[in-house]
mmCIF file of C-alpha atoms and ligand atoms in Angstrom:
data_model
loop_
_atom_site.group_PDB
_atom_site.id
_atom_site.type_symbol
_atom_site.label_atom_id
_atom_site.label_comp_id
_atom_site.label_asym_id
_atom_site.label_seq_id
_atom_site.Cartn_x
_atom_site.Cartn_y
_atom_site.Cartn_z
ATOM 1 C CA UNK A 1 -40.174 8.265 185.351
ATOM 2 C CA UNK A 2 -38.981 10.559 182.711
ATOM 3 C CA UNK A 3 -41.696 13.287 181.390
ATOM 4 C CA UNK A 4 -41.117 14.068 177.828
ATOM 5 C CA UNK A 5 -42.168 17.746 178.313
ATOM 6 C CA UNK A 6 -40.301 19.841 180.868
ATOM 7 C CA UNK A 7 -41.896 23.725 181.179
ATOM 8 C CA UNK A 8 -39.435 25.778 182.504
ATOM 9 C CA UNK A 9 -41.368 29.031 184.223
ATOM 10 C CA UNK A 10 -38.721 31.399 186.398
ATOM 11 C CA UNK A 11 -41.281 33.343 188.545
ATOM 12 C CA UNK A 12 -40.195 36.435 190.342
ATOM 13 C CA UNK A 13 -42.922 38.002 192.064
ATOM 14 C CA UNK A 14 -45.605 36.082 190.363
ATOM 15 C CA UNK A 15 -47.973 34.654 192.994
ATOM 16 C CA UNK A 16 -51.350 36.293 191.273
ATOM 17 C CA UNK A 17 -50.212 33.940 187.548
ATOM 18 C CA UNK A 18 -49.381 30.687 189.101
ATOM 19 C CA UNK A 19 -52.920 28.944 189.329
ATOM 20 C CA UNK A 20 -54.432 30.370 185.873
ATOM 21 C CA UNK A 21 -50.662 29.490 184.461
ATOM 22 C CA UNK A 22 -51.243 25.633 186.071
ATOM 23 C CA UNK A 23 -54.788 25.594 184.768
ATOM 24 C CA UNK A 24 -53.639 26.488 181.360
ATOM 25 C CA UNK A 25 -51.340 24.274 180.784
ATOM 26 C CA UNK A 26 -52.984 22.021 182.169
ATOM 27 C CA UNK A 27 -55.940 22.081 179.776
ATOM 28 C CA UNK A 28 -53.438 22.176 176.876
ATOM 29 C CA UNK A 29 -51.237 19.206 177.529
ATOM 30 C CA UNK A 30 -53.850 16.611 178.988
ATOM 31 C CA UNK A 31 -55.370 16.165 175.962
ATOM 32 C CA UNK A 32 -52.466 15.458 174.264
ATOM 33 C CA UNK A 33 -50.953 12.504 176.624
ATOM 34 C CA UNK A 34 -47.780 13.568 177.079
ATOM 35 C CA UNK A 35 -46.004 13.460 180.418
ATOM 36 C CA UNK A 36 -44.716 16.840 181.651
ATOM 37 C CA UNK A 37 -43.486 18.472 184.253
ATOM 38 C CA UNK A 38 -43.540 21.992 185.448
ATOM 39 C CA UNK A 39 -40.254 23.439 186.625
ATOM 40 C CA UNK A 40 -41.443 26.831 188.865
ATOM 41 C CA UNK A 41 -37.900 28.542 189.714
ATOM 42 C CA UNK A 42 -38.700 31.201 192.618
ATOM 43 C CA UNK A 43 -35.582 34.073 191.953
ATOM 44 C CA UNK A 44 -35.846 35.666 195.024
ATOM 45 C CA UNK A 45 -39.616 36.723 194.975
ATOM 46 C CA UNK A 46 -40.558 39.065 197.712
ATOM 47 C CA UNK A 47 -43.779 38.550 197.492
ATOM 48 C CA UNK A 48 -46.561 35.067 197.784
ATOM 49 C CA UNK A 49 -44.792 33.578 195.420
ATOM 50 C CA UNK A 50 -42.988 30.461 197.334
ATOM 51 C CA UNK A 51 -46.290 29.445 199.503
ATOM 52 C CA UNK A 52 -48.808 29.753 196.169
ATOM 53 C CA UNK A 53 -45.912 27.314 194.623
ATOM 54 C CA UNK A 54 -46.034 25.621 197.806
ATOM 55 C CA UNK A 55 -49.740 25.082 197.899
ATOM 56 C CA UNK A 56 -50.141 24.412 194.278
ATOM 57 C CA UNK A 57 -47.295 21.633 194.563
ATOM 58 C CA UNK A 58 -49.309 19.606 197.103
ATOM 59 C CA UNK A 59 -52.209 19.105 194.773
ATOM 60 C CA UNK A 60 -50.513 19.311 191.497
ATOM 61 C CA UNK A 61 -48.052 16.248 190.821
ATOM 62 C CA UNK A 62 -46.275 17.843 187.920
ATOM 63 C CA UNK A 63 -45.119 20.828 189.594
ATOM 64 C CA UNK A 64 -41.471 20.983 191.085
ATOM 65 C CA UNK A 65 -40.183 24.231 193.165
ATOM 66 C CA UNK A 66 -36.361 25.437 192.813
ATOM 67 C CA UNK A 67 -36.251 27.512 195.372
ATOM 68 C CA UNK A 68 -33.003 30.349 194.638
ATOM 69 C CA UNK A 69 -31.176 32.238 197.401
ATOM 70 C CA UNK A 70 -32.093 36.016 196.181
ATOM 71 C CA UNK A 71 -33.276 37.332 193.080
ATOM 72 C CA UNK A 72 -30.496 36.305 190.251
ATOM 73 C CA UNK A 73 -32.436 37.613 187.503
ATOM 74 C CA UNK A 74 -33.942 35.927 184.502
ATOM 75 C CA UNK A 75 -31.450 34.441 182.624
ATOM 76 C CA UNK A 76 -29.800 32.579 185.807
ATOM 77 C CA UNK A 77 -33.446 31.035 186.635
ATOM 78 C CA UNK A 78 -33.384 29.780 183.111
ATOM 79 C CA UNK A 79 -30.584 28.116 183.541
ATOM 80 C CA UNK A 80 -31.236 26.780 186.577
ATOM 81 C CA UNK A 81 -34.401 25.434 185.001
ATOM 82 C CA UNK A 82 -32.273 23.485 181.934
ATOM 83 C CA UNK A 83 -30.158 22.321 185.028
ATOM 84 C CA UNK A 84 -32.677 20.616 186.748
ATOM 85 C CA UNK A 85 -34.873 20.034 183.928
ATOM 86 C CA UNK A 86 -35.671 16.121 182.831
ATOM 87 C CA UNK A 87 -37.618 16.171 179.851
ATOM 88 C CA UNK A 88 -37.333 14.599 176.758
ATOM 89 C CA UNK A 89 -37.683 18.458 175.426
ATOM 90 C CA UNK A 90 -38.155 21.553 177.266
ATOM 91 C CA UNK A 91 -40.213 25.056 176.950
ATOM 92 C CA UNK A 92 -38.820 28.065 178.804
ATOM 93 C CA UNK A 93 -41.905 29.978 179.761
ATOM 94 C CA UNK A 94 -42.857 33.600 180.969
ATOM 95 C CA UNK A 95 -44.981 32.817 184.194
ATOM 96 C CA UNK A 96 -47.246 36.240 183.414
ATOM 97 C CA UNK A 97 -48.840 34.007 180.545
ATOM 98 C CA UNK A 98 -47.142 36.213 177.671
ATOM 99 C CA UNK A 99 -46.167 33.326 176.244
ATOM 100 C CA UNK A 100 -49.669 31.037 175.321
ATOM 101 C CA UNK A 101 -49.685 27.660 176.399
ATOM 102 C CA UNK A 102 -52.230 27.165 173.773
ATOM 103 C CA UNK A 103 -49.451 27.204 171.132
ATOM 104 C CA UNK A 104 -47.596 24.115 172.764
ATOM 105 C CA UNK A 105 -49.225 21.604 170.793
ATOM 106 C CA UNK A 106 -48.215 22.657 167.380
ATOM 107 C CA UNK A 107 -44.556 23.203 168.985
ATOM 108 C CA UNK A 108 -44.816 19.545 169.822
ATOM 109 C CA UNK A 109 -46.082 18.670 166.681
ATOM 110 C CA UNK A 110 -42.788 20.335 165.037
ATOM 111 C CA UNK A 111 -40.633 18.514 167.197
ATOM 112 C CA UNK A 112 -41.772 15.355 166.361
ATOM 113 C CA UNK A 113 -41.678 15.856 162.778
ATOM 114 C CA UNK A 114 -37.892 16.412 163.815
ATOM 115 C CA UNK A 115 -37.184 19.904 164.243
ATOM 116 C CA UNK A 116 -34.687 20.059 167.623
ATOM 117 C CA UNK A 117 -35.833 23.828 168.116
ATOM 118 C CA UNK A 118 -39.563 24.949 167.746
ATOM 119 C CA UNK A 119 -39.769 28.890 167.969
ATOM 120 C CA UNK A 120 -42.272 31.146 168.406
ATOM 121 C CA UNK A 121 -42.329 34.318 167.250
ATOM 122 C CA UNK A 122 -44.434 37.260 167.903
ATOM 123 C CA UNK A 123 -46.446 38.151 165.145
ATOM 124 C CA UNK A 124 -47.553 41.996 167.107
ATOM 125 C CA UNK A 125 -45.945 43.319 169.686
ATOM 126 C CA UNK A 126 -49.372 45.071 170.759
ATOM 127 C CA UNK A 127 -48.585 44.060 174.363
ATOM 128 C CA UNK A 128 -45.334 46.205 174.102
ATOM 129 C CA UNK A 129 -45.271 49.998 175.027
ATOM 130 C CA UNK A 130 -44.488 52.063 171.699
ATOM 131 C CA UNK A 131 -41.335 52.451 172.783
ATOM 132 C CA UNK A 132 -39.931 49.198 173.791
ATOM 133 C CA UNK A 133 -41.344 48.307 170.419
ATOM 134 C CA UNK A 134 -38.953 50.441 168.570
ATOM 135 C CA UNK A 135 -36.210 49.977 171.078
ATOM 136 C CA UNK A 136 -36.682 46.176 170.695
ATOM 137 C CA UNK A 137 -36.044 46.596 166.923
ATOM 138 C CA UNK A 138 -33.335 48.684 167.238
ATOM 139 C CA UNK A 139 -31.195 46.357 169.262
ATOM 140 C CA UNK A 140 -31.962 43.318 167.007
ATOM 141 C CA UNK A 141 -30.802 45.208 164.044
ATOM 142 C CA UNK A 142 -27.334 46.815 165.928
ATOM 143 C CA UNK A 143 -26.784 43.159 167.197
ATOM 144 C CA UNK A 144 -27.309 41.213 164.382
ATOM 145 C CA UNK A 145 -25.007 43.829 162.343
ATOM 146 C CA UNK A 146 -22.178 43.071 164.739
ATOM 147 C CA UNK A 147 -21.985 39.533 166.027
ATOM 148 C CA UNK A 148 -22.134 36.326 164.167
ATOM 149 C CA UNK A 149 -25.009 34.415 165.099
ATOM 150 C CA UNK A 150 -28.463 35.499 163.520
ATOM 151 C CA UNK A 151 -30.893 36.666 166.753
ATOM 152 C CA UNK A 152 -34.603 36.166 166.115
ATOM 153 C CA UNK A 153 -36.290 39.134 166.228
ATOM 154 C CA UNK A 154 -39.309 38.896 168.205
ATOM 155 C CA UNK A 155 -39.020 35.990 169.700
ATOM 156 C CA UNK A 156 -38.395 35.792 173.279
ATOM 157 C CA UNK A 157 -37.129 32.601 175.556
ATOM 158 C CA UNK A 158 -40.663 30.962 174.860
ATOM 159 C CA UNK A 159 -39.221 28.212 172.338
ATOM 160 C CA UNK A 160 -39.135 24.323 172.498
ATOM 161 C CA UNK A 161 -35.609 23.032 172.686
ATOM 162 C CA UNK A 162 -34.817 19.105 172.654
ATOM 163 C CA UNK A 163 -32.907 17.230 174.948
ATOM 164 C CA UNK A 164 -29.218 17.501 172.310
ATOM 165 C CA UNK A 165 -29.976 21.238 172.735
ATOM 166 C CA UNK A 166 -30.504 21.440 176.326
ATOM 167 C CA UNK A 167 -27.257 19.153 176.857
ATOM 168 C CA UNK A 168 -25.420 21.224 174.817
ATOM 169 C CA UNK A 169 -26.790 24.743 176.480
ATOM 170 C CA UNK A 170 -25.445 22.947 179.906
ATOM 171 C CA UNK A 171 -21.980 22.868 178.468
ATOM 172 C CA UNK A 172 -22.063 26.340 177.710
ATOM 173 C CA UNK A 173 -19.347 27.925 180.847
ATOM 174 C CA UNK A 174 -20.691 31.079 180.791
ATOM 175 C CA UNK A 175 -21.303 32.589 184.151
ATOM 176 C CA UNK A 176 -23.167 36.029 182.395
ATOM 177 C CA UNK A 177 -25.631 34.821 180.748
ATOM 178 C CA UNK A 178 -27.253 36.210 177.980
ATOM 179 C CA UNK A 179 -29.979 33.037 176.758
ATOM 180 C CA UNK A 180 -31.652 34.391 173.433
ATOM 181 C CA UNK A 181 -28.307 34.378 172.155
ATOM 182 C CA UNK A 182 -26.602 31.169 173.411
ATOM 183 C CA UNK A 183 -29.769 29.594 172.359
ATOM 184 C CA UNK A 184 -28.963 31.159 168.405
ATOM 185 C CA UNK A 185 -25.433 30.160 169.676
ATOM 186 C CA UNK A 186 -25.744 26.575 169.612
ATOM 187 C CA UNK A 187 -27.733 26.452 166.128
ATOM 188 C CA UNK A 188 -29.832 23.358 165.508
ATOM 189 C CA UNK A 189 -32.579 22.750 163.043
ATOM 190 C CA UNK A 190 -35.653 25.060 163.637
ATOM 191 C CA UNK A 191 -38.558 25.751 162.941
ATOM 192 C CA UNK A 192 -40.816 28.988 164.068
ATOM 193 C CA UNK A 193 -44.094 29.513 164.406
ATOM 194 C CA UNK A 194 -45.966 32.798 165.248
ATOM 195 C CA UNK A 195 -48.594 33.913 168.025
ATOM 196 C CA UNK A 196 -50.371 37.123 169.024
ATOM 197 C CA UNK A 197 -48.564 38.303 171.881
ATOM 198 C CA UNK A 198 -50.664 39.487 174.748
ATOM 199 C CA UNK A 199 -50.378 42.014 177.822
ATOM 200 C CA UNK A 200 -49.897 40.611 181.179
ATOM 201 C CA UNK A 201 -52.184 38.313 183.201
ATOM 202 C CA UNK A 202 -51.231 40.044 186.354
ATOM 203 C CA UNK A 203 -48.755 41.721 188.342
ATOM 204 C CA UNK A 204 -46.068 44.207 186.653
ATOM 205 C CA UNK A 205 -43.311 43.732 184.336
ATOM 206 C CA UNK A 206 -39.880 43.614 186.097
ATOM 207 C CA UNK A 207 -37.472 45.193 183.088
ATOM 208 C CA UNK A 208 -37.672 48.705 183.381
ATOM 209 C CA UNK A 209 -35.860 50.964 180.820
ATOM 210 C CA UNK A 210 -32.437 50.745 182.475
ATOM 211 C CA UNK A 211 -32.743 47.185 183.258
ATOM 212 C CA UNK A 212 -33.484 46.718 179.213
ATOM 213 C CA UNK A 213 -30.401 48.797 178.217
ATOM 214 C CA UNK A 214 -28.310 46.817 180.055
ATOM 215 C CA UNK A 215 -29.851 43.417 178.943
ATOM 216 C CA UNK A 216 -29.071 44.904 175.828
ATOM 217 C CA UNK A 217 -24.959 46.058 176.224
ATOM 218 C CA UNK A 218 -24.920 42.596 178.128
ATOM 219 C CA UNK A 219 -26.677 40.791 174.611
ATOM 220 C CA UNK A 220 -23.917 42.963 172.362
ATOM 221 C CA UNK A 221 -20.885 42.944 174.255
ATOM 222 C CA UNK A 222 -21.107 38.647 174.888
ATOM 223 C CA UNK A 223 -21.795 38.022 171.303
ATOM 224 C CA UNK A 224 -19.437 41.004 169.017
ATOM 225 C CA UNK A 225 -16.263 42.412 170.186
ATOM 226 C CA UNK A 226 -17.350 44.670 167.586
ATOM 227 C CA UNK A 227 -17.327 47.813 169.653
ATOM 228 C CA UNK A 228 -13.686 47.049 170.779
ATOM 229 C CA UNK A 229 -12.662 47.460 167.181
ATOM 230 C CA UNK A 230 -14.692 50.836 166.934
ATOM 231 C CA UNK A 231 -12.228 52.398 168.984
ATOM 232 C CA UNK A 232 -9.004 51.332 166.912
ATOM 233 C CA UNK A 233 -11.232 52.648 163.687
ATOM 234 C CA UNK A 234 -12.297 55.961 165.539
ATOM 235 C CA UNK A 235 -8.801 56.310 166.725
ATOM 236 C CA UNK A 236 -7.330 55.899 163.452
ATOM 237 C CA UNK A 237 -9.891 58.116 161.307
ATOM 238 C CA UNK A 238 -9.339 60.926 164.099
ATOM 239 C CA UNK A 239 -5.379 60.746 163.234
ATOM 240 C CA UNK A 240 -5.450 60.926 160.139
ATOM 241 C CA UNK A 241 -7.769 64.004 160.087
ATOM 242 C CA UNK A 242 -6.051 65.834 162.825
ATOM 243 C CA UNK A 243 -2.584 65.202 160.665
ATOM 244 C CA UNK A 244 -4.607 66.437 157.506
ATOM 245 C CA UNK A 245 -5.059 69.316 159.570
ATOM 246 C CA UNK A 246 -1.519 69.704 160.945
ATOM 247 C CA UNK A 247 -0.354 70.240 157.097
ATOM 248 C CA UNK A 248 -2.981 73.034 157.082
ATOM 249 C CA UNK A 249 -2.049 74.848 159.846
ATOM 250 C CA UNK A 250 1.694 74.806 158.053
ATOM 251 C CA UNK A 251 0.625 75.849 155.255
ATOM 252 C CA UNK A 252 -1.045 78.381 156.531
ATOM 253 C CA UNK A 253 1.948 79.828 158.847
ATOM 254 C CA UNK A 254 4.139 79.776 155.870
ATOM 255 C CA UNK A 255 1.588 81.874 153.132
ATOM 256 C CA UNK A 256 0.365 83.998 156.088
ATOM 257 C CA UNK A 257 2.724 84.313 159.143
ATOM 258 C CA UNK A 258 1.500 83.294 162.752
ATOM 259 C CA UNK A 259 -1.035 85.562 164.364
ATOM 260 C CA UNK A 260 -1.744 84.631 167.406
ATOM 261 C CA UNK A 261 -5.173 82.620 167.057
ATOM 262 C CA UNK A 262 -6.248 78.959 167.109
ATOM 263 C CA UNK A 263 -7.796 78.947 170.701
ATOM 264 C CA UNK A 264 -10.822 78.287 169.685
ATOM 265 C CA UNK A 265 -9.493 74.917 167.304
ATOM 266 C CA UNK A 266 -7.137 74.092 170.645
ATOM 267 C CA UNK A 267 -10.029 73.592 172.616
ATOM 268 C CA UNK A 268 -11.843 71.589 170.347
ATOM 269 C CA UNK A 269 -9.698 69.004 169.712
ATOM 270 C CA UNK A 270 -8.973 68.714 173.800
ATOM 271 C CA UNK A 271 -12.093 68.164 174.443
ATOM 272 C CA UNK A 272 -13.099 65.937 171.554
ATOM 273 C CA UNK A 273 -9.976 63.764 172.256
ATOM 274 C CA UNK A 274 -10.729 63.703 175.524
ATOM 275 C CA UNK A 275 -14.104 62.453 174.873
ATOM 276 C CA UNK A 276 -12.895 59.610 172.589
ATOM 277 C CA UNK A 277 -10.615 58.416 175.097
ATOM 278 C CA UNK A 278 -13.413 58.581 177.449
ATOM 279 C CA UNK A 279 -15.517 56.269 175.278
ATOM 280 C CA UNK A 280 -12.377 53.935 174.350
ATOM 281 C CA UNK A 281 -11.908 53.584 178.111
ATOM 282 C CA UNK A 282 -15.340 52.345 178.886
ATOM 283 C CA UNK A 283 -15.387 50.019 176.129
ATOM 284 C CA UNK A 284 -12.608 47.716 176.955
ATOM 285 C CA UNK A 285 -14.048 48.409 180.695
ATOM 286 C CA UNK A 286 -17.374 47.051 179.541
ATOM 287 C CA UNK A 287 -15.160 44.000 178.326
ATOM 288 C CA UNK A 288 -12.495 43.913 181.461
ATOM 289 C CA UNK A 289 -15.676 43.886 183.649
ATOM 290 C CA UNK A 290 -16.735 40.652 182.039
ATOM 291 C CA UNK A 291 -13.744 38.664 182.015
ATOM 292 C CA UNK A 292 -13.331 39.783 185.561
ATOM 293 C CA UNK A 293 -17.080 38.162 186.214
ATOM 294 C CA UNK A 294 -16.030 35.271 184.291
ATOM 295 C CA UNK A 295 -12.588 34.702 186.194
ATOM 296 C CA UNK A 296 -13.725 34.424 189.549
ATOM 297 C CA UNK A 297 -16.141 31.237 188.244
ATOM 298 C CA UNK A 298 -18.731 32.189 190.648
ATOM 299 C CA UNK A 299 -21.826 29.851 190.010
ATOM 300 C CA UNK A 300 -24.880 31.127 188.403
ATOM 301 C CA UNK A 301 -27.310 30.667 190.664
ATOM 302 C CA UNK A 302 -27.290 28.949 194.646
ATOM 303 C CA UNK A 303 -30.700 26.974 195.273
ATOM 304 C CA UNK A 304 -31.975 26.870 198.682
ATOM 305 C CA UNK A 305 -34.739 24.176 198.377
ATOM 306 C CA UNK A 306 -36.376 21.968 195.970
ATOM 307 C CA UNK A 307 -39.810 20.026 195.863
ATOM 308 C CA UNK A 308 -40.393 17.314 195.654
ATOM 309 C CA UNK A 309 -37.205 16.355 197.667
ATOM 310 C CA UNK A 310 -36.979 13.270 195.857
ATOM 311 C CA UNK A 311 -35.129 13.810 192.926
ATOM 312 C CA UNK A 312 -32.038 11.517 193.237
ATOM 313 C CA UNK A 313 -30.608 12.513 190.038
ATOM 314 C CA UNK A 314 -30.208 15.958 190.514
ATOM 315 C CA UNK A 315 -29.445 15.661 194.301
ATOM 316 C CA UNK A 316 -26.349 14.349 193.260
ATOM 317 C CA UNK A 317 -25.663 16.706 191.278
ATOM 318 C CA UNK A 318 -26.065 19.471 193.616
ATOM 319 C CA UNK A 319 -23.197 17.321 195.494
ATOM 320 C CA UNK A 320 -20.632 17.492 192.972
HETATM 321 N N1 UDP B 401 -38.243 37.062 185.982
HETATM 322 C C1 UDP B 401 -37.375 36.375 186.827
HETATM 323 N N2 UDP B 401 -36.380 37.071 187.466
HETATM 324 C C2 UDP B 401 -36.213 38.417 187.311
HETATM 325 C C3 UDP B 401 -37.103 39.105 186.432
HETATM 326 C C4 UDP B 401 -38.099 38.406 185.785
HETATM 327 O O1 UDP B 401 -37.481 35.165 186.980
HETATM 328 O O2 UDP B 401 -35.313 38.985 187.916
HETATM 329 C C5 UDP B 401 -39.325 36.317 185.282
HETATM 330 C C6 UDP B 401 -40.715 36.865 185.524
HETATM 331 O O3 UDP B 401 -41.260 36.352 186.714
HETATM 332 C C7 UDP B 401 -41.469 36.363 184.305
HETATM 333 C C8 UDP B 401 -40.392 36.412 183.214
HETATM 334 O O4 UDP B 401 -39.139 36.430 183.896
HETATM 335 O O5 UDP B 401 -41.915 35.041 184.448
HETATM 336 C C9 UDP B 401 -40.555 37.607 182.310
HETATM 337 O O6 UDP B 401 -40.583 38.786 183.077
HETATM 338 P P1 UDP B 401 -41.513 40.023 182.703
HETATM 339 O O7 UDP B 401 -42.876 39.539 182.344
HETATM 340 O O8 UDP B 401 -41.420 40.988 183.827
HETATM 341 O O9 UDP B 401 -40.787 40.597 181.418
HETATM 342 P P2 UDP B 401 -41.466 41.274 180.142
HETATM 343 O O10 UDP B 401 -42.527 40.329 179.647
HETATM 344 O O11 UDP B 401 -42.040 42.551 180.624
HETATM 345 O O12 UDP B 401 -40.345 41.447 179.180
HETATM 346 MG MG1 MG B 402 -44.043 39.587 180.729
#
């Protein structure tokens, strides 16, 4: 049987949320008679994790277990979720109940009025640090400056997609995989709806600061080749100043002679060309470094194990 709700939760290290997530749900969706599922993808957890799922599974029905290899991070478990997912629509969902169930049934009620995305935005970011709050802003305004598709801001993966977006996510070949903006990517009609955001049921966030900046060159550099072209511009600008300058310094030797100075303006412009090279460099090895990633067509994610085993559609498609 097909459920018409599939709730996509990728759960690293997340054994203390999974019953109060379960319960929540729960309580939100029976009243409204739909059929759902609950897709729990376990990326690599170190911790409870795969037994709580386990245990939970035998009593809950609408709970299925993809079990991955190691920890492939976030967006991977996501995308394993859409993979297996068999819903009519489907809700990516944090597992640390960030994102409130309680909000489903108005996303539902959007989708049937014929909306094909439903999302939800956060209306305070009080569960954020200061920091990440500005941060957060900060990245949405740089990447929305340089790449084509409009990013959200504040909303995170918690969003109801139908079943022509979820098909058309799968086609999407990427092997890096950066979701808030393929979901922008593939457009749709939406609607959005907003929610107080709150802190953490339990356990401890798993995107420290470093792990954020590079979510965030990962989120620029797949959606705006943008900083590729700053180094042409920067390149060009700094020639035409330096030749500006070049005319000076003739100028200068012809009205005054040529003492013997300009050490200090020699070492300058080594070092500042040096620097701009530098930064050049790593730019189009930011973008080499993807292409290799992409190139070698690695999969996205290996799954060990899945619960219940019966699940002859996607079986076969592990086979293929
Ligand atoms: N997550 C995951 N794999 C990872 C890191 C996180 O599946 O490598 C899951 C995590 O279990 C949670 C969701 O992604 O369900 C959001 O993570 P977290 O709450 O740590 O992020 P934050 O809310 O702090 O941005
Ligand atoms: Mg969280």
């Amino acid at each position: 049987m097909i459920p018409t709700l599939s709730l996509i939760v990728p759960m690293h290290n997340e054994a203390g949320n999974i019953d109060t997530l379960y319960q929540r749900l729960a309580n939100v969706l029976s009243p409204l008679s739909v059929s759902w599922e609950m897709i729990c993808i376990n990326d690599g957890s170190t911790d409870d994790t795969l037994n709580e799922l386990l245990k939970a599974q035998r009593i809950y029905k609408e709970i299925c277990i993809i079990d991955l290899t190691r920890n492939f991070g976030k967006e991977a478990a996501l995308s394993a979720g859409l993979d297996f997912a068999r819903g009519e629509a489907a809700i990516p969902i944090d597992a640390d109940l960030q994102d409130p169930p309680e909000i489903i049934p108005q996303m539902i009620e959007l989708w049937r009025k014929g909306f094909e995305v439903v999302l939800a935005k956060r209306k305070t970011r009080t569960g954020d640090s200061f920091v990440k709050r500005n941060t957060a802003q900060l990245f949405y305004s740089v990447i929305n400056k340089l790449s084509e598709v409009d990013i959200p801001q504040d909303t995170g993966d918690f969003r109801l997609i139908s079943r022509p977006v979820i098909d058309a996510l799968k086609q999407l070949p990427e092997r890096r995989r950066f979701m808030k903006g393929l979901f922008a990517w593939v457009g749709y009609k939406t609607a959005e709806i907003e929610y107080e955001r709150p802190e953490r049921f339990s356990g401890s966030t798993k995107f420290n600061y470093w792990k954020l900046w590079n979510f965030a060159l990962e989120g620029i550099t797949s959606f705006s080749d943008a900083p590729l072209k700053v180094a042409s511009y920067l390149g060009i600008m700094i020639s035409l100043l330096s030749f500006i300058y070049a005319i000076k310094i003739v100028i200068d030797t012809l009205l005054f002679g040529n003492p013997v100075k300009g050490y200090p303006s020699l070492i300058v412009a080594i070092l500042f060309f040096s620097g701009v090279q530098l930064i050049a460099l790593g730019i189009i090895g930011e973008y080499l470094g993807r292409i290799y990633a992409e190139t070698k067509q690695r999969p996205i994610y290996l799954v060990r194990d899945i619960w219940p085993s019966e699940k002859p559609q996607q079986l076969k498609k592990m086979d293929d």
